[in-house]
Amino acid sequence: MAFADLNKDELAEVKAQLEEAYAQSKAKSLALNMARGKPGANQLDLSMPMLSVLTSAEDCFAEDGTDCRNYGVLEGLPEARRLMAAMLDDEPENVIVGGNSSLTMMFDTVSWFWSFGSLGSKPWREYDAVKWICLVPGYDRHFAITQHFGFEMIPVALGADGPDMDEVERIVAEDASVKGIWCVPKYSNPSGTTYSDEVVRRLAAMPCAADDFRIIWDNAYTVHHLFDDVADQDQLLDIGVACREAGNPNRYVKFGSTSKVTLPGAGIAAMAASPDNIADLKSHLTICSISADKLNQLRHVKFLRDANGIAEHMKKHAVILRPKFELVQRKLEEGLADVGGCSWSKPRGGYFVSFDAPEGTAKRIVSLAKEAGVTMTGAGATWPHKDDPYDSNIRIAPTLPPLEELDAALDIFVCCVKLAYAEKLTGK
Amino acid sequence: MAFADLNKDELAEVKAQLEEAYAQSKAKSLALNMARGKPGANQLDLSMPMLSVLTSAEDCFAEDGTDCRNYGVLEGLPEARRLMAAMLDDEPENVIVGGNSSLTMMFDTVSWFWSFGSLGSKPWREYDAVKWICLVPGYDRHFAITQHFGFEMIPVALGADGPDMDEVERIVAEDASVKGIWCVPKYSNPSGTTYSDEVVRRLAAMPCAADDFRIIWDNAYTVHHLFDDVADQDQLLDIGVACREAGNPNRYVKFGSTSKVTLPGAGIAAMAASPDNIADLKSHLTICSISADKLNQLRHVKFLRDANGIAEHMKKHAVILRPKFELVQRKLEEGLADVGGCSWSKPRGGYFVSFDAPEGTAKRIVSLAKEAGVTMTGAGATWPHKDDPYDSNIRIAPTLPPLEELDAALDIFVCCVKLAYAEKLTGK
């Protein structure tokens, strides 16, 4: 029966039982982690052959004869640009292949717009205030970048089809100091949402008071399906096509990486944008870099080959990840469906499940879990300034722990959710 | 006989002979390159074993048990910080190991000081003008960074012992908008100069009008000796020690990399500074990065091991480079000593020879060489804005071409120098 329908005595009894169960969990002194979107060790093992594809000098030459062991090739090897273009749904000539981190490329892009402007616009640092749309729940490291530059972050709800576009359109139409929006458009972090075609078209076409409004399109999970059948995979309209069709070809900058395809920290990142934006961004890149690590680019090309190679490799990840995501759904369903007050996402890809606890309980749940040996992403992390006004959203990251640890961690999590909810309903 | 001592007829005859020789060189349609400080292919071969030190999952664990294939460890692996501390003459805890480029780390550091200030100081972007001391001849990519941020670059002569310290002290004492100085303190680019202990101490101790004056200590060539005997190697006083002794512990930020130790573009870069500066810089780094490529750090540690391993490896480079630098000296000596009007550096390490042609001839020489198939670094590149007011300095980069090509290139270069000088003296 739903907790909200219990009378006072029944609730008190339920709470007492939960406290007992919680105490037993705590006594086990576990150390479990559902905090960060890290691949598990067996996923990393999948890419070990990549470390052996370059061993001799002959292996180190690019298709155009470039000795990849030496300086040069700022925008990345032709074959690496082709590979990443396949991931980014773009043409190789619009792609810059960077170092090991799309986060770094996004930081640099925002930093350069802020420092120098975009395509001749006034540098954003010269505004009294710069505002930025932050979809919630969203990715904490995105929000940290805009916070670092002192932008005022405007939270807008991310719904089942993507951002609340009425709200987004209203905000960007009226205020030229609104300069951008963070988007994880496919299998978003944390809710697993993929934007509908209509949302993508509205983002591309909406009238913006700022000529230099920019969509930071962090397509981090574009190939990260949980299911092999195309019918069970989300599809995303290309923002580049939509922006060109809408007559706003310079509005977007796309990012992606192989961090969760091959190896986090030892992958390759890339960006794609209109020729004008790429030329503009390269005018800064050429000052701070001679080239990214071309040997690592070459490793990736030799290992992943092309879009088909990536898709085949991702199926191996899915074999490992699918049971973990299924376990999350089963444990939450079994443990919380009857209790009520909670909801959670059922993603078909990506790295997270977004969990909405009863209002005002998220911090308590995370704290209870921590004390019982289960580390969760901090409550509030999915909101700008780590401040969830509803104290409700919790990001579940099920990928790192082995299945049996995840099982134990989810039991404790469910217990903590129920206990915090019972505390709330009983006035603690 | 020196050209300057020839009479008009003699000069005309010499010039005619040189034009004939030049025409013959040109007719050979060579394509030779002494432009950039790139290692030769046989130097790159020295590091090929490094590509095979990580092949299995077991190879990928750091000494503290970190799985280097996954996210994390912002400041670099402990063993990588130790390795780079040895290169940077510092303690591992003061070191951040970055990606593949010290240039990127320097750009970021300047960018962050400019954007956010340093240790609580006013962000440099808020000044009407920021000024920067650029030692000449110097490194074009340094100057490009300060130009990119719009700094006014003040050229100061680099002499045999380092910067003209009287001039540097005068400039920094009187103007709080002078925020820094680029230094390549050992085997400098391009003159091969190593700063004397006295110069290092004066840089560390000089009174600066700006509290946040910063020495960017790009120790790119610290282990790049041409000779094995320590008596034939330059020694550099540690700027960190000097700054601490002078009571200015936060004045310097050191940089270095393995780009010319192992593989350019696939090396590892690092920085070292005071604990306060490192904490300050990490407050920005943590926003834009999760970690650098730890697998490449681990490759370097396994391959180079420690300071001794680096020194032994650099001896192999020296075996290849020494004959090239000796050839430069011999060709210039044989071809130009009697001619007069020219001077050049005789470095004991690094990657360049700095050549001073008769005033007003450097552009002409580089242009003549180019037409005859020899690409040199652009005349003026060693000055801010690529503008050498004396039109005299040319950077010779002898490392990339094989010895026989270098031989041919130097013959043509010497011919071009003499021809340009003869043209100057004859008024054409």
CSV table of N, CA and C in Angstrom, one decimal, chain A residues 64 121 126 145 181 380:
chain,number,residue,atom,x,y,z
A,64,ASP,N,47.8,9.6,-45.1
A,64,ASP,CA,48.4,10.5,-46.0
A,64,ASP,C,49.9,10.6,-45.9
A,121,SER,N,31.4,38.6,-32.7
A,121,SER,CA,30.5,39.3,-31.7
A,121,SER,C,31.3,39.8,-30.6
A,126,GLU,N,32.4,41.1,-21.7
A,126,GLU,CA,32.1,42.5,-21.7
A,126,GLU,C,30.7,42.8,-21.3
A,145,ILE,N,31.1,24.6,-15.4
A,145,ILE,CA,31.8,25.5,-16.3
A,145,ILE,C,31.1,26.9,-16.4
A,181,ILE,N,22.9,27.3,-24.2
A,181,ILE,CA,22.2,26.2,-23.5
A,181,ILE,C,23.1,25.0,-23.6
A,380,GLY,N,21.2,17.1,-5.4
A,380,GLY,CA,21.3,18.5,-5.9
A,380,GLY,C,22.3,18.6,-7.1
